[in-house]
Amino acid sequence: GREVEAARAKLEEEGQALRAKALAEASELKARAQAEAGQIRAKAVTEAQALAEDRARAAKAEAQAFAAQIRAEAQAQAWALREAEELKTNIMMEAEVGHRQRSRLDT
């Protein structure tokens, strides 16, 4: 009886030791997995920020190019308008001169 009791106690002790060892290994694995997940998350955040910054730079460059194009078009229109005004003034002056000359000829 006593030997069986001692054997059972020893087995129980070994079982508890194995359980404790398994728990320790499991918590170590969990800690390692969490650390790796944290690193992966941090890397993903860094990469996402870099991508967002790249996109923002590209969008800014595109907006600046578009603004420059609009400015150039506006300058071209302003120039064309000035040319048209000058042409109109010249035509009116020539018409006035022609009208005066005709008036002189009429008298």
Tab-separated table of C-alpha atoms in Angstrom:
chain	number	residue	atom	x	y	z
A	1	GLY	CA	0.000	0.000	0.000
A	2	ARG	CA	2.695	2.392	1.082
A	3	GLU	CA	4.808	1.784	-2.080
A	4	VAL	CA	1.806	2.357	-4.331
A	5	GLU	CA	1.031	5.541	-2.390
A	6	ALA	CA	4.659	6.716	-2.761
A	7	ALA	CA	4.651	5.899	-6.501
A	8	ARG	CA	1.354	7.785	-6.968
A	9	ALA	CA	2.742	10.804	-5.074
A	10	LYS	CA	5.911	10.722	-7.159
A	11	LEU	CA	3.891	10.538	-10.424
A	12	GLU	CA	1.706	13.444	-9.272
A	13	GLU	CA	4.794	15.457	-8.415
A	14	GLU	CA	6.312	14.743	-11.848
A	15	GLY	CA	3.012	15.610	-13.522
A	16	GLN	CA	2.900	18.962	-11.697
A	17	ALA	CA	6.502	19.664	-12.641
A	18	LEU	CA	5.725	18.886	-16.325
A	19	ARG	CA	2.623	21.101	-16.174
A	20	ALA	CA	4.641	23.955	-14.681
A	21	LYS	CA	7.334	23.527	-17.342
A	22	ALA	CA	4.716	23.488	-20.128
A	23	LEU	CA	3.078	26.635	-18.713
A	24	ALA	CA	6.448	28.405	-18.532
A	25	GLU	CA	7.224	27.450	-22.149
A	26	ALA	CA	3.762	28.536	-23.285
A	27	SER	CA	4.061	31.934	-21.614
A	28	GLU	CA	7.547	32.388	-23.100
A	29	LEU	CA	6.186	31.555	-26.560
A	30	LYS	CA	3.302	33.965	-26.014
A	31	ALA	CA	5.690	36.749	-24.949
A	32	ARG	CA	7.903	36.104	-27.990
A	33	ALA	CA	4.880	36.084	-30.322
A	34	GLN	CA	3.630	39.363	-28.821
A	35	ALA	CA	7.067	40.962	-29.244
A	36	GLU	CA	7.231	39.829	-32.880
A	37	ALA	CA	3.690	41.075	-33.494
A	38	GLY	CA	4.702	44.433	-31.991
A	39	GLN	CA	7.714	44.641	-34.312
A	40	ILE	CA	5.602	43.713	-37.333
A	41	ARG	CA	2.990	46.318	-36.346
A	42	ALA	CA	5.660	48.999	-35.885
A	43	LYS	CA	7.195	48.124	-39.275
A	44	ALA	CA	3.755	48.247	-40.934
A	45	VAL	CA	3.036	51.656	-39.364
A	46	THR	CA	6.437	52.984	-40.520
A	47	GLU	CA	5.863	51.673	-44.047
A	48	ALA	CA	2.332	53.107	-44.130
A	49	GLN	CA	3.648	56.519	-42.999
A	50	ALA	CA	6.385	56.440	-45.655
A	51	LEU	CA	3.809	55.534	-48.311
A	52	ALA	CA	1.476	58.313	-47.151
A	53	GLU	CA	4.367	60.821	-47.236
A	54	ASP	CA	5.325	59.674	-50.757
A	55	ARG	CA	1.726	60.072	-51.916
A	56	ALA	CA	1.475	63.494	-50.276
A	57	ARG	CA	4.703	64.610	-51.990
A	58	ALA	CA	3.432	63.333	-55.349
A	59	ALA	CA	0.065	65.067	-54.871
A	60	LYS	CA	1.799	68.317	-53.885
A	61	ALA	CA	4.066	68.173	-56.944
A	62	GLU	CA	1.039	67.495	-59.153
A	63	ALA	CA	-0.858	70.418	-57.603
A	64	GLN	CA	2.134	72.744	-58.084
A	65	ALA	CA	2.484	71.677	-61.728
A	66	PHE	CA	-1.244	72.272	-62.271
A	67	ALA	CA	-1.014	75.717	-60.616
A	68	ALA	CA	1.976	76.614	-62.807
A	69	GLN	CA	0.044	75.513	-65.901
A	70	ILE	CA	-2.962	77.649	-64.879
A	71	ARG	CA	-0.674	80.664	-64.242
A	72	ALA	CA	0.937	80.206	-67.660
A	73	GLU	CA	-2.473	79.994	-69.335
A	74	ALA	CA	-3.698	83.077	-67.459
A	75	GLN	CA	-0.569	85.024	-68.545
A	76	ALA	CA	-1.080	83.905	-72.144
A	77	GLN	CA	-4.719	85.037	-72.020
A	78	ALA	CA	-3.749	88.381	-70.481
A	79	TRP	CA	-1.135	88.859	-73.201
A	80	ALA	CA	-3.649	87.952	-75.937
A	81	LEU	CA	-6.149	90.388	-74.397
A	82	ARG	CA	-3.543	93.206	-74.395
A	83	GLU	CA	-2.690	92.402	-78.017
A	84	ALA	CA	-6.373	92.515	-78.938
A	85	GLU	CA	-6.831	95.849	-77.091
A	86	GLU	CA	-3.800	97.342	-78.877
A	87	LEU	CA	-5.079	96.085	-82.217
A	88	LYS	CA	-8.525	97.554	-81.531
A	89	THR	CA	-6.968	100.894	-80.525
A	90	ASN	CA	-4.804	100.913	-83.664
A	91	ILE	CA	-7.790	100.133	-85.903
A	92	MET	CA	-9.863	102.872	-84.229
A	93	MET	CA	-7.009	105.372	-84.606
A	94	GLU	CA	-6.555	104.447	-88.256
A	95	ALA	CA	-10.300	104.747	-88.814
A	96	GLU	CA	-10.268	108.162	-87.114
A	97	VAL	CA	-7.329	109.292	-89.263
A	98	GLY	CA	-9.076	107.975	-92.370
A	99	HIS	CA	-12.292	109.709	-91.355
A	100	ARG	CA	-10.453	113.045	-90.848
A	101	GLN	CA	-8.716	112.685	-94.204
A	102	ARG	CA	-12.028	111.978	-95.924
A	103	SER	CA	-13.616	114.946	-94.106
A	104	ARG	CA	-10.792	117.172	-95.365
A	105	LEU	CA	-11.257	115.856	-98.839
A	106	ASP	CA	-15.015	116.493	-98.644
A	107	THR	CA	-14.540	120.170	-97.736
